[in-house]
Coordinates of C-alpha atoms in Angstrom, one line a residue:
X1 CA 1.8 25.0 -3.1
X2 CA -1.6 26.2 -1.7
X3 CA -3.5 23.0 -2.5
X4 CA -2.9 20.0 -0.3
X5 CA -4.3 16.5 -0.2
X6 CA -6.3 16.0 3.0
X7 CA -4.7 12.9 4.6
X8 CA -1.3 13.3 6.4
X9 CA 1.3 11.0 7.8
X10 CA 1.1 12.1 11.4
X11 CA 4.2 10.3 12.6
X12 CA 7.4 12.3 12.1
X13 CA 10.7 10.7 11.3
X14 CA 12.1 11.0 14.8
X15 CA 9.1 9.3 16.4
X16 CA 9.3 6.4 14.0
X17 CA 13.1 6.1 14.3
X18 CA 13.5 6.1 18.1
X19 CA 10.2 6.7 19.7
X20 CA 9.1 3.1 20.3
X21 CA 12.3 2.4 22.3
X22 CA 11.1 5.1 24.8
X23 CA 7.5 3.8 25.1
X24 CA 6.3 1.4 27.8
X25 CA 4.0 -1.4 26.7
X26 CA 1.0 0.2 28.3
X27 CA 1.7 3.5 26.6
X28 CA 2.2 1.7 23.3
X29 CA -1.2 0.0 23.6
X30 CA -2.9 3.4 24.3
X31 CA -1.1 4.9 21.3
X32 CA -2.2 2.1 18.9
X33 CA -5.7 2.2 20.4
X34 CA -6.1 5.9 19.6
X35 CA -4.7 5.4 16.1
X36 CA -7.1 2.5 15.4
X37 CA -10.2 4.3 16.7
X38 CA -10.8 6.9 14.1
X39 CA -8.7 6.9 10.9
X40 CA -8.4 10.4 9.6
X41 CA -10.7 11.0 6.7
X42 CA -12.4 7.7 7.1
X43 CA -15.9 7.3 5.7
X44 CA -18.8 5.9 7.8
X45 CA -18.1 2.5 6.3
X46 CA -14.4 1.7 6.6
X47 CA -13.1 0.7 3.2
X48 CA -9.2 0.5 3.2
X49 CA -8.7 0.4 -0.6
X50 CA -10.1 3.9 -1.0
X51 CA -7.9 5.5 1.7
X52 CA -5.4 8.0 0.5
X53 CA -2.3 9.6 2.1
X54 CA 0.3 7.3 3.6
X55 CA -0.5 3.7 2.8
X56 CA 1.5 0.5 2.5
X57 CA 3.2 0.3 5.8
X58 CA 0.8 2.8 7.2
X59 CA 0.7 4.4 10.6
X60 CA -0.8 1.9 13.1
X61 CA 0.6 -1.1 11.3
X62 CA 4.1 -1.3 12.5
X63 CA 4.5 0.4 15.9
X64 CA 3.8 -2.7 18.0
X65 CA 6.1 -4.9 15.9
X66 CA 8.9 -2.3 16.1
X67 CA 8.6 -2.1 19.9
X68 CA 8.9 -5.9 20.1
X69 CA 11.8 -6.3 17.6
X70 CA 13.9 -3.4 18.7
X71 CA 13.4 -3.4 22.4
X72 CA 11.5 -6.5 23.4
X73 CA 8.5 -4.5 24.5
X74 CA 5.2 -6.3 24.5
X75 CA 2.2 -6.7 26.8
X76 CA 2.7 -8.8 29.9
X77 CA -0.9 -9.9 30.3
X78 CA -3.4 -11.1 27.6
X79 CA -7.2 -11.7 27.6
X80 CA -7.7 -15.3 26.5
X81 CA -10.5 -15.5 23.9
X82 CA -12.7 -18.6 23.8
X83 CA -11.4 -19.3 20.2
X84 CA -9.6 -22.4 19.1
X85 CA -8.8 -23.0 15.4
X86 CA -7.4 -25.8 13.3
X87 CA -5.0 -23.4 11.8
X88 CA -3.8 -19.9 12.7
X89 CA -2.0 -18.0 9.9
X90 CA 0.1 -15.0 10.9
X91 CA 0.0 -12.7 7.8
X92 CA -2.7 -12.3 5.2
X93 CA -0.5 -11.5 2.2
X94 CA -0.4 -13.8 -0.8
X95 CA 1.5 -16.5 1.0
X96 CA -0.7 -16.5 4.0
X97 CA -3.9 -16.5 2.0
X98 CA -2.6 -19.3 -0.2
X99 CA -1.7 -21.3 2.8
X100 CA -5.2 -20.9 4.2
X101 CA -6.6 -22.0 0.8
X102 CA -4.3 -25.1 0.5
X103 CA -5.2 -26.1 4.1
X104 CA -8.9 -25.8 3.4
X105 CA -8.5 -27.9 0.3
X106 CA -6.8 -30.6 2.2
X107 CA -9.0 -30.5 5.3
X108 CA -12.3 -29.5 3.9
X109 CA -14.5 -26.3 4.1
X110 CA -15.3 -27.0 7.7
X111 CA -11.7 -26.4 8.8
X112 CA -11.5 -23.6 11.3
X113 CA -9.0 -21.1 10.1
X114 CA -8.0 -17.7 11.5
X115 CA -5.7 -15.2 9.6
X116 CA -4.2 -12.3 11.6
X117 CA -2.6 -9.3 9.9
X118 CA -1.1 -6.1 11.2
X119 CA -2.4 -4.0 8.3
X120 CA -5.9 -2.6 7.9
X121 CA -6.2 -4.4 4.6
X122 CA -5.4 -7.8 3.3
X123 CA -3.0 -8.8 0.6
X124 CA 0.3 -7.7 2.1
X125 CA 2.4 -6.1 -0.7
X126 CA -0.5 -6.8 -3.1
X127 CA -2.1 -3.5 -2.3
X128 CA -5.1 -2.0 -4.1
X129 CA -5.5 1.7 -4.4
X130 CA -9.0 2.8 -5.4
X131 CA -10.1 6.3 -6.5
X132 CA -13.4 7.7 -7.6
X133 CA -13.8 10.9 -9.6
X134 CA -16.8 12.2 -11.6
X135 CA -18.7 8.9 -11.2
X136 CA -15.8 6.8 -12.5
X137 CA -13.7 4.3 -10.5
X138 CA -10.0 4.2 -11.4
X139 CA -7.5 1.8 -9.9
X140 CA -3.8 1.8 -9.0
X141 CA -1.1 -0.7 -8.2
X142 CA 0.1 -0.2 -4.7
X143 CA 2.7 -2.9 -4.5
X144 CA 3.1 -6.3 -6.1
X145 CA 2.4 -5.7 -9.8
X146 CA 2.0 -8.7 -12.0
X147 CA 2.0 -12.4 -12.8
X148 CA 5.5 -12.7 -14.3
X149 CA 6.0 -15.4 -16.9
X150 CA 3.0 -17.4 -15.7
X151 CA 3.6 -20.2 -18.3
X152 CA 6.7 -21.1 -16.3
X153 CA 4.8 -21.5 -13.0
X154 CA 4.9 -24.8 -11.2
X155 CA 1.9 -27.2 -11.2
X156 CA 1.2 -26.1 -7.7
X157 CA 0.9 -22.4 -8.6
X158 CA -0.9 -23.1 -11.8
X159 CA -3.4 -25.2 -9.8
X160 CA -4.1 -22.4 -7.4
X161 CA -4.6 -20.0 -10.3
X162 CA -7.0 -22.5 -11.8
X163 CA -8.9 -22.8 -8.5
X164 CA -9.4 -19.0 -8.6
X165 CA -10.5 -19.1 -12.3
X166 CA -7.6 -16.9 -13.4
X167 CA -7.1 -17.1 -17.2
X168 CA -3.6 -15.7 -18.0
X169 CA -4.3 -15.9 -21.8
X170 CA -7.4 -13.7 -21.3
X171 CA -5.3 -11.3 -19.2
X172 CA -2.9 -11.0 -22.1
X173 CA -5.7 -10.4 -24.6
X174 CA -7.3 -7.8 -22.2
X175 CA -4.2 -5.7 -21.9
X176 CA -3.5 -2.9 -24.3
X177 CA -0.4 -3.3 -26.4
X178 CA 0.3 0.3 -25.7
X179 CA 0.9 -0.4 -22.0
X180 CA 4.7 -0.4 -21.9
X181 CA 5.1 -2.1 -18.5
X182 CA 3.6 -5.2 -20.1
X183 CA 5.1 -4.6 -23.6
X184 CA 8.4 -2.9 -23.8
X185 CA 7.9 -2.7 -27.6
X186 CA 5.5 0.2 -26.8
X187 CA 6.7 3.7 -26.6
X188 CA 8.7 4.5 -23.5
X189 CA 10.9 7.5 -23.0
X190 CA 13.7 9.0 -20.9
X191 CA 13.1 12.2 -19.0
X192 CA 16.1 14.3 -17.9
X193 CA 15.8 17.5 -15.9
X194 CA 16.4 20.7 -17.9
X195 CA 15.7 24.4 -17.5
X196 CA 12.0 25.0 -17.5
X197 CA 11.1 21.3 -17.3
X198 CA 12.2 17.9 -18.3
X199 CA 13.8 17.1 -21.6
X200 CA 12.2 14.0 -23.2
X201 CA 14.2 11.5 -25.2
X202 CA 12.1 8.8 -26.9
X203 CA 10.5 6.9 -28.6
X204 CA 11.6 3.6 -27.2
X205 CA 14.4 4.0 -24.8
X206 CA 14.2 0.4 -23.5
X207 CA 14.9 -1.1 -26.9
X208 CA 17.5 1.5 -27.7
X209 CA 19.6 0.5 -24.7
X210 CA 19.9 -2.9 -26.4
X211 CA 21.0 -1.6 -29.8
X212 CA 17.5 -1.9 -31.3
X213 CA 15.4 0.7 -33.2
X214 CA 16.7 4.2 -33.8
X215 CA 19.1 3.9 -30.9
X216 CA 21.8 6.1 -32.5
X217 CA 19.6 9.1 -32.9
X218 CA 18.2 8.7 -29.4
X219 CA 21.7 8.6 -27.9
X220 CA 22.8 11.6 -29.9
X221 CA 19.8 13.5 -28.5
X222 CA 21.0 13.0 -24.9
X223 CA 22.2 16.3 -23.2
X224 CA 25.6 14.8 -22.5
X225 CA 29.1 15.3 -24.0
X226 CA 29.6 13.8 -27.5
X227 CA 32.4 11.6 -26.0
X228 CA 29.9 10.1 -23.6
X229 CA 27.5 9.5 -26.4
X230 CA 30.2 7.7 -28.4
X231 CA 30.8 5.4 -25.4
X232 CA 27.1 4.7 -25.0
X233 CA 26.8 3.9 -28.7
X234 CA 29.6 1.4 -28.4
X235 CA 28.0 -0.1 -25.3
X236 CA 24.5 -0.4 -26.8
X237 CA 25.5 -1.4 -30.4
X238 CA 28.5 -3.6 -29.7
X239 CA 31.5 -4.0 -32.1
X240 CA 34.0 -3.8 -29.3
X241 CA 35.1 -6.5 -26.8
X242 CA 35.4 -4.6 -23.5
X243 CA 37.0 -7.6 -21.9
X244 CA 39.3 -8.4 -24.8
X245 CA 42.5 -8.5 -22.7
X246 CA 41.2 -11.3 -20.5
X247 CA 41.4 -15.0 -20.9
X248 CA 38.2 -17.1 -20.9
X249 CA 38.7 -18.0 -17.3
X250 CA 39.4 -14.4 -16.3
X251 CA 36.3 -13.2 -18.2
X252 CA 34.1 -15.6 -16.3
X253 CA 35.7 -14.6 -13.0
X254 CA 35.3 -10.9 -13.9
X255 CA 31.6 -10.9 -14.8
X256 CA 30.8 -12.7 -11.5
X257 CA 33.0 -10.7 -9.2
X258 CA 33.0 -7.2 -10.5
X259 CA 30.1 -4.8 -10.2
X260 CA 28.2 -3.6 -13.3
X261 CA 28.9 0.0 -12.4
X262 CA 32.6 -0.7 -12.0
X263 CA 32.6 -2.3 -15.4
X264 CA 30.9 0.7 -16.9
X265 CA 33.5 3.1 -15.4
X266 CA 36.7 1.1 -15.9
X267 CA 36.0 -0.8 -19.1
X268 CA 33.5 1.3 -21.0
X269 CA 34.9 4.5 -19.7
X270 CA 31.7 6.3 -18.8
X271 CA 31.5 9.1 -16.3
X272 CA 29.7 8.5 -12.9
X273 CA 27.0 11.0 -13.9
X274 CA 26.0 8.8 -16.8
X275 CA 25.6 5.7 -14.7
X276 CA 22.4 7.0 -13.2
X277 CA 20.8 6.9 -16.6
X278 CA 21.7 3.2 -17.0
X279 CA 20.6 2.5 -13.4
X280 CA 17.0 3.5 -13.8
X281 CA 15.6 0.1 -14.9
X282 CA 17.8 -1.8 -12.4
X283 CA 16.6 0.3 -9.5
X284 CA 13.0 -0.3 -10.4
X285 CA 13.3 -4.0 -11.2
X286 CA 15.6 -5.1 -8.3
X287 CA 15.6 -2.0 -6.0
X288 CA 19.3 -1.1 -6.0
X289 CA 22.0 0.3 -8.3
X290 CA 24.5 -1.4 -10.5
X291 CA 27.2 -1.1 -7.8
X292 CA 25.5 -4.1 -6.1
X293 CA 24.9 -6.1 -9.2
X294 CA 27.7 -8.2 -10.7
X295 CA 28.1 -7.8 -14.4
X296 CA 26.3 -11.2 -14.9
X297 CA 23.5 -10.3 -12.6
X298 CA 23.0 -7.0 -14.5
X299 CA 22.8 -9.0 -17.8
X300 CA 20.1 -11.3 -16.5
X301 CA 18.2 -8.2 -15.3
X302 CA 18.3 -6.8 -18.8
X303 CA 20.9 -4.1 -18.0
X304 CA 21.5 -1.7 -20.9
X305 CA 23.6 -3.0 -23.8
X306 CA 26.5 -5.2 -23.0
X307 CA 26.7 -6.9 -26.4
X308 CA 30.4 -5.9 -26.5
X309 CA 31.6 -8.8 -24.4
X310 CA 33.7 -10.8 -26.9
X311 CA 32.9 -14.5 -26.6
X312 CA 29.7 -13.6 -24.7
X313 CA 28.4 -11.2 -27.3
X314 CA 26.0 -13.5 -29.1
X315 CA 24.7 -14.9 -25.8
X316 CA 24.4 -11.5 -24.1
X317 CA 22.6 -10.0 -27.1
X318 CA 20.1 -12.8 -27.3
X319 CA 19.6 -12.8 -23.5
X320 CA 18.9 -9.1 -23.5
X321 CA 16.4 -9.4 -26.4
X322 CA 14.6 -12.3 -24.6
X323 CA 14.3 -10.3 -21.4
X324 CA 13.1 -7.2 -23.1
X325 CA 10.9 -8.7 -25.9
X326 CA 10.0 -12.0 -24.3
X327 CA 9.4 -11.9 -20.6
X328 CA 7.9 -8.5 -20.7
X329 CA 5.1 -9.8 -22.9
X330 CA 4.5 -12.5 -20.4
X331 CA 4.0 -10.1 -17.5
X332 CA 0.2 -10.2 -17.0
X333 CA -1.6 -7.5 -15.1
X334 CA -4.8 -7.0 -13.2
X335 CA -5.9 -3.3 -13.1
X336 CA -4.9 -3.2 -9.3
X337 CA -1.9 -5.5 -9.7
X338 CA -1.8 -8.7 -7.7
X339 CA -4.4 -7.3 -5.3
X340 CA -6.9 -9.0 -7.4
X341 CA -5.2 -12.3 -6.7
X342 CA -5.6 -11.6 -3.0
X343 CA -9.2 -10.6 -3.5
X344 CA -10.0 -13.8 -5.3
X345 CA -8.5 -15.8 -2.5
X346 CA -10.5 -14.0 0.1
X347 CA -13.6 -14.4 -2.0
X348 CA -13.1 -18.2 -2.1
X349 CA -12.3 -18.4 1.6
X350 CA -15.0 -16.0 2.8
X351 CA -17.7 -15.7 0.2
X352 CA -19.7 -13.3 2.3
X353 CA -16.9 -10.7 2.0
X354 CA -17.7 -10.2 -1.6
X355 CA -21.4 -11.2 -2.0
X356 CA -21.9 -9.8 -5.4
X357 CA -18.6 -11.1 -7.0
X358 CA -18.7 -13.9 -9.5
X359 CA -14.9 -14.4 -9.7
X360 CA -12.2 -13.6 -12.2
X361 CA -14.7 -11.9 -14.5
X362 CA -15.6 -9.1 -12.1
X363 CA -13.1 -9.2 -9.2
X364 CA -11.6 -5.8 -10.1
X365 CA -14.9 -4.0 -9.8
X366 CA -16.5 -5.9 -6.9
X367 CA -16.7 -4.1 -3.6
X368 CA -15.7 -6.0 -0.5
X369 CA -17.6 -6.0 2.7
X370 CA -14.8 -5.7 5.3
X371 CA -17.3 -6.2 8.2
X372 CA -17.8 -9.8 6.9
X373 CA -14.2 -10.8 7.1
X374 CA -14.3 -11.7 10.8
X375 CA -17.7 -13.1 11.6
X376 CA -18.1 -15.6 14.4
X377 CA -20.2 -17.9 12.2
X378 CA -17.6 -18.2 9.5
X379 CA -15.3 -21.2 9.4
X380 CA -12.5 -19.0 7.9
X381 CA -12.0 -15.6 9.6
X382 CA -9.6 -12.8 8.7
X383 CA -8.8 -10.4 11.5
X384 CA -7.1 -7.1 10.4
X385 CA -5.2 -4.5 12.4
X386 CA -4.0 -7.4 14.6
X387 CA -0.2 -7.5 15.3
X388 CA 1.1 -10.8 16.5
X389 CA 3.7 -10.5 19.3
X390 CA 4.1 -14.1 20.5
X391 CA 3.8 -17.7 19.1
X392 CA 4.5 -20.7 21.4
X393 CA 4.1 -24.4 21.3
X394 CA 2.0 -25.7 24.2
X395 CA 3.1 -29.3 24.5
X396 CA 2.6 -31.5 21.5
X397 CA -1.0 -30.6 20.8
X398 CA -1.5 -26.9 20.3
X399 CA 0.0 -23.5 19.7
X400 CA -0.7 -20.2 21.6
X401 CA -0.8 -17.0 19.6
X402 CA -0.7 -13.6 21.3
X403 CA -1.6 -10.4 19.4
X404 CA -2.5 -6.7 19.9
X405 CA -5.6 -5.3 18.3
X406 CA -7.0 -1.8 18.9
X407 CA -4.8 -1.5 22.0
X408 CA -6.0 -4.8 23.6
X409 CA -3.7 -7.7 24.2
X410 CA -5.5 -11.0 23.2
X411 CA -4.7 -14.7 23.0
X412 CA -6.0 -17.5 20.8
X413 CA -5.0 -21.1 20.3
X414 CA -4.8 -23.5 17.3
X415 CA -3.8 -27.0 16.4
X416 CA -1.3 -25.6 13.9
X417 CA 0.3 -22.2 13.1
X418 CA 1.9 -20.9 9.8
X419 CA 4.0 -17.8 10.1
X420 CA 3.5 -15.9 6.8
X421 CA 5.1 -12.7 8.0
X422 CA 8.6 -11.2 7.5
X423 CA 11.5 -13.6 8.4
X424 CA 13.4 -11.1 10.5
X425 CA 10.4 -10.7 12.9
X426 CA 9.9 -14.4 13.5
X427 CA 12.7 -14.9 16.1
X428 CA 11.0 -12.2 18.2
X429 CA 7.6 -13.8 17.8
X430 CA 9.0 -17.3 18.5
X431 CA 12.1 -17.0 20.7
X432 CA 12.0 -20.8 21.4
X433 CA 13.3 -21.5 17.9
X434 CA 16.9 -23.0 17.8
X435 CA 19.6 -20.4 17.8
X436 CA 21.0 -21.4 14.4
X437 CA 17.5 -21.0 12.9
X438 CA 17.0 -17.6 14.4
X439 CA 20.3 -16.5 13.1
X440 CA 19.4 -17.7 9.6
X441 CA 16.1 -15.9 9.7
X442 CA 17.9 -12.6 10.5
X443 CA 20.3 -12.8 7.6
X444 CA 18.4 -11.1 4.8
X445 CA 17.2 -7.5 4.6
X446 CA 14.1 -6.7 2.6
X447 CA 14.4 -4.3 -0.3
X448 CA 12.6 -1.0 0.4
X449 CA 10.4 0.5 -2.2
X450 CA 7.9 3.4 -2.6
X451 CA 4.9 3.2 -5.0
X452 CA 2.9 6.4 -5.3
X453 CA -0.4 6.5 -7.1
X454 CA -1.6 10.0 -8.2
X455 CA -5.2 10.6 -9.4
X456 CA -5.2 13.1 -12.3
X457 CA -8.6 14.6 -13.0
X458 CA -8.0 14.0 -16.7
X459 CA -5.4 12.5 -18.9
X460 CA -4.8 15.3 -21.4
X461 CA -1.3 16.4 -20.2
X462 CA 0.0 12.8 -19.7
X463 CA -1.3 11.7 -23.1
X464 CA 0.9 14.4 -24.8
X465 CA 4.0 12.5 -23.7
X466 CA 3.1 10.0 -26.4
X467 CA 4.4 7.3 -24.0
X468 CA 3.0 5.8 -20.9
X469 CA 6.3 4.7 -19.3
X470 CA 8.9 7.3 -18.4
X471 CA 12.3 6.7 -16.9
X472 CA 13.4 9.6 -14.7
X473 CA 16.9 8.6 -13.5
X474 CA 17.7 11.9 -11.7
X475 CA 14.3 12.4 -10.0
X476 CA 13.0 11.1 -6.6
X477 CA 10.7 8.7 -8.4
X478 CA 12.8 6.8 -11.0
X479 CA 9.9 5.5 -13.1
X480 CA 6.6 7.0 -14.0
X481 CA 3.8 5.0 -15.7
X482 CA 0.1 5.1 -16.2
X483 CA -1.9 2.4 -14.3
X484 CA -2.4 -0.9 -16.1
X485 CA -4.5 -0.5 -19.2
X486 CA -6.6 -3.6 -19.0
X487 CA -10.2 -4.8 -18.9
X488 CA -9.4 -7.8 -16.8
X489 CA -11.7 -8.4 -13.9
X490 CA -14.5 -6.3 -15.5
X491 CA -12.6 -3.0 -15.2
X492 CA -13.1 -0.2 -17.7
X493 CA -9.8 1.7 -18.1
X494 CA -9.9 5.4 -19.1
X495 CA -11.7 5.8 -22.5
X496 CA -9.7 8.8 -23.6
X497 CA -7.9 11.9 -22.3
X498 CA -11.2 13.4 -20.8
X499 CA -11.4 10.6 -18.3
X500 CA -9.5 10.6 -14.9
X501 CA -6.3 8.5 -14.9
X502 CA -4.0 7.2 -12.2
X503 CA -0.2 7.8 -12.6
X504 CA 2.1 5.3 -10.9
X505 CA 5.4 6.6 -9.6
X506 CA 8.0 4.2 -8.4
X507 CA 11.0 5.0 -6.2
X508 CA 13.9 3.0 -4.9
X509 CA 15.4 4.6 -1.7
X510 CA 18.4 2.3 -1.4
X511 CA 21.5 4.5 -1.9
X512 CA 24.6 3.6 -3.8
X513 CA 27.5 2.5 -1.6
X514 CA 30.1 5.0 -0.5
X515 CA 32.8 2.6 0.5
X516 CA 32.6 -1.2 0.9
X517 CA 29.1 -1.3 2.3
X518 CA 27.3 -4.5 1.7
X519 CA 23.9 -4.6 0.0
X520 CA 22.2 -5.5 3.3
X521 CA 23.7 -2.5 5.0
X522 CA 22.5 -0.3 2.1
X523 CA 19.0 -1.8 2.3
X524 CA 18.8 -0.9 6.0
X525 CA 19.7 2.7 5.2
X526 CA 17.0 2.7 2.5
X527 CA 14.5 1.3 4.9
X528 CA 15.2 4.0 7.5
X529 CA 14.9 6.7 4.8
X530 CA 11.4 5.4 3.9
X531 CA 10.3 5.4 7.6
X532 CA 11.7 8.9 8.3
X533 CA 10.3 10.6 5.1
X534 CA 7.0 12.3 5.8
X535 CA 4.0 12.3 3.6
X536 CA 4.4 16.0 3.1
X537 CA 7.9 15.4 1.7
X538 CA 6.7 12.7 -0.7
X539 CA 3.8 14.9 -1.8
X540 CA 6.1 17.8 -2.6
X541 CA 8.4 15.5 -4.6
X542 CA 5.5 14.1 -6.5
X543 CA 4.0 17.5 -7.3
X544 CA 7.3 19.0 -8.3
X545 CA 8.3 16.1 -10.5
X546 CA 5.0 15.9 -12.3
X547 CA 4.9 19.6 -12.8
X548 CA 8.3 19.6 -14.4
X549 CA 7.5 16.5 -16.5
X550 CA 4.0 17.6 -17.6
X551 CA 4.0 21.4 -17.2
X552 CA 5.0 21.9 -20.8
X553 CA 1.8 20.2 -21.8
X554 CA -0.5 22.5 -19.8
X555 CA -0.5 20.5 -16.5
X556 CA -1.1 22.4 -13.3
X557 CA -0.6 20.3 -10.2
X558 CA -2.8 22.4 -8.0
X559 CA -5.7 22.1 -10.5
X560 CA -5.2 18.7 -11.9
X561 CA -4.2 16.4 -9.0
X562 CA -7.3 14.9 -7.3
X563 CA -5.6 12.7 -4.7
X564 CA -2.3 11.1 -3.8
X565 CA -1.7 7.7 -2.2
X566 CA 1.9 6.9 -1.2
X567 CA 2.5 3.2 -0.6
X568 CA 5.7 3.0 1.4
X569 CA 7.3 -0.5 1.7
X570 CA 10.3 -0.2 4.0
X571 CA 10.2 -4.0 4.1
X572 CA 9.6 -4.6 0.4
X573 CA 11.0 -7.3 -1.9
X574 CA 12.3 -10.5 -0.3
X575 CA 16.1 -10.5 -0.1
X576 CA 17.7 -12.4 -3.0
X577 CA 21.4 -13.4 -2.9
X578 CA 24.0 -11.3 -4.8
X579 CA 27.3 -12.7 -5.9
X580 CA 29.3 -9.7 -4.7
X581 CA 28.2 -10.2 -1.1
X582 CA 26.9 -13.6 -0.5
X583 CA 28.7 -16.9 -0.5
X584 CA 27.7 -19.9 -2.6
X585 CA 26.2 -22.1 0.2
X586 CA 25.9 -25.9 -0.1
X587 CA 22.4 -27.1 -1.0
X588 CA 20.2 -26.9 2.0
X589 CA 22.5 -24.6 4.0
X590 CA 21.6 -21.2 2.7
X591 CA 20.0 -18.9 5.3
X592 CA 16.5 -19.0 3.7
X593 CA 16.6 -22.9 3.8
X594 CA 17.8 -23.1 7.4
X595 CA 15.4 -20.4 8.5
X596 CA 12.3 -22.1 7.1
X597 CA 12.7 -25.3 9.0
X598 CA 9.5 -26.7 10.6
X599 CA 9.3 -26.2 14.4
X600 CA 6.8 -28.8 15.5
X601 CA 3.3 -27.4 14.9
X602 CA 4.8 -24.2 13.5
X603 CA 5.8 -23.7 9.9
X604 CA 7.0 -20.7 7.9
X605 CA 5.6 -19.5 4.6
X606 CA 6.7 -16.3 2.9
X607 CA 8.7 -15.1 -0.1
X608 CA 11.7 -14.6 2.3
X609 CA 11.7 -18.4 2.8
X610 CA 12.3 -18.8 -0.9
X611 CA 14.8 -15.9 -1.3
X612 CA 12.7 -14.8 -4.3
X613 CA 10.5 -11.7 -4.4
X614 CA 7.9 -13.2 -6.8
X615 CA 4.3 -14.2 -6.3
X616 CA 4.7 -17.8 -7.4
X617 CA 7.4 -18.2 -4.7
X618 CA 5.1 -16.9 -2.0
X619 CA 2.4 -19.4 -3.1
X620 CA 4.8 -22.3 -3.2
X621 CA 6.0 -21.4 0.3
X622 CA 2.3 -21.6 1.5
X623 CA 2.0 -25.0 -0.1
X624 CA 5.2 -26.3 1.6
X625 CA 4.1 -25.0 5.0
X626 CA 0.7 -26.7 4.7
X627 CA 2.2 -29.9 3.5
X628 CA 4.6 -29.9 6.6
X629 CA 1.7 -29.4 9.0
X630 CA -0.8 -31.8 7.4
X631 CA 1.8 -34.6 7.1
X632 CA 2.9 -34.2 10.7
X633 CA -0.7 -34.4 12.0

């Protein structure tokens, strides 16, 4: 592999895993200062969306927080800035930006607001990856992908979308019906490793798993034993009650207390090797395998087949079809995913940051001026590369916020503070919280994910797959897709195979359990795997997988790959409760409900606080936090 992309992840796994525990606060500040001073490969004008290499939780964004959370290391002295704000928001993801917008709407445009974020870009998981090749801009989704079922959003969320001018019906009309991630009726295939490359099984694998289309011929084309094929056909097509020996009460108990994978092994009779094929969509959708989904949870996540459930058959079959053919149509995409939502919020909060932008009509193609985000003459300021390490109430009238930026320890004050960061970090930022609340905040574990965007200089080889969504259950990256094919936001997608394209590759690093490990334990293992995997390793996996997948169509990774951006999210999806591990708490007593309690002039807003990894939940959390603070003065 003689050709290499230029940017590298310069922190090796050992340094990430244990290094911060050995570093004194002064050394840590010096380390972060050196990292922040000159990003490798940076242009003269720093423009984060166009950076390649390791992104997402990038080097320089997490070291200070890790030192605090793992070992209690933080600066002992701070320079107090002459800055006081009406509201300080910790975290500039969707929830934090929405909170700033809701506060401004309630208090007026003169409200003084400061947003602090540890990353070098805003949006949190809504990450924009921008590439340029031969005079064309191509975009990739670096994290949060879509507006899922926007017709079902609350009035609060619909109101915010209206404020931003987002037209979901136009988004649907702007998106190609051939884009399978928004329309599972489009071609999507299964790719299995074979000698000399991948063996492709298509033309619509997602529908085949639900007994639709030519599912029989597709199953018969799988390179597995005929007996396994027979079992899959029975699973996909129905005709057999796999729980026929159980009473109604026992069936209900079974589907809520037995894992989907155990059901497939014990009731359907599949071999363990076959389970990986059926896990691919679950791993991408929820981030973990069927071993940690109950049968019922797998059904609601559109797990393959399961019409053969006796009394549930009709309900299961209709549910699967609704999920595959219904909700998928309602998933609306910007060309850079939900990054455009974050950009629209920033545009409304700080117009000078996007002086040439009109709004929804051109947000995808507008270039942002990052130097304008934190100007002293702006009522709303967004300060990036700023890791908060302390939040304290000062009597009944103000809040002190300590943070580290470019190696300097700084302090600002505000009338109110909203913590729009990860739940598990909050007890370390705000140790004065009640013990029960801190314990609740530490309950969940975020779902780790890796989204890689690969710039291909042209789309010839990829187009010959005759599908733009590929399930790769046995590969490092479980799902491969083209970037969203949409003109929303003024974007021009590739016009044909001669144009450069972006390929999105999605991985779930959470392992299957070996014994009785809880999902939270497995998520922590997955998180460590993400942190300890170097960019070089990801790059090799990407090149090898694409070469095997596309090599038969003339692809040469050394010639055809223009750039690679790996968005690692060790703290990805918000934790959502699973019936195999989590009790059924009384209303108001679940950890996310106890953890989000208001603490005087401090409120909490994030998707963790809603136990739901969806954009609308993050927005509603921002609304709740602002309501708490404005009602209490």
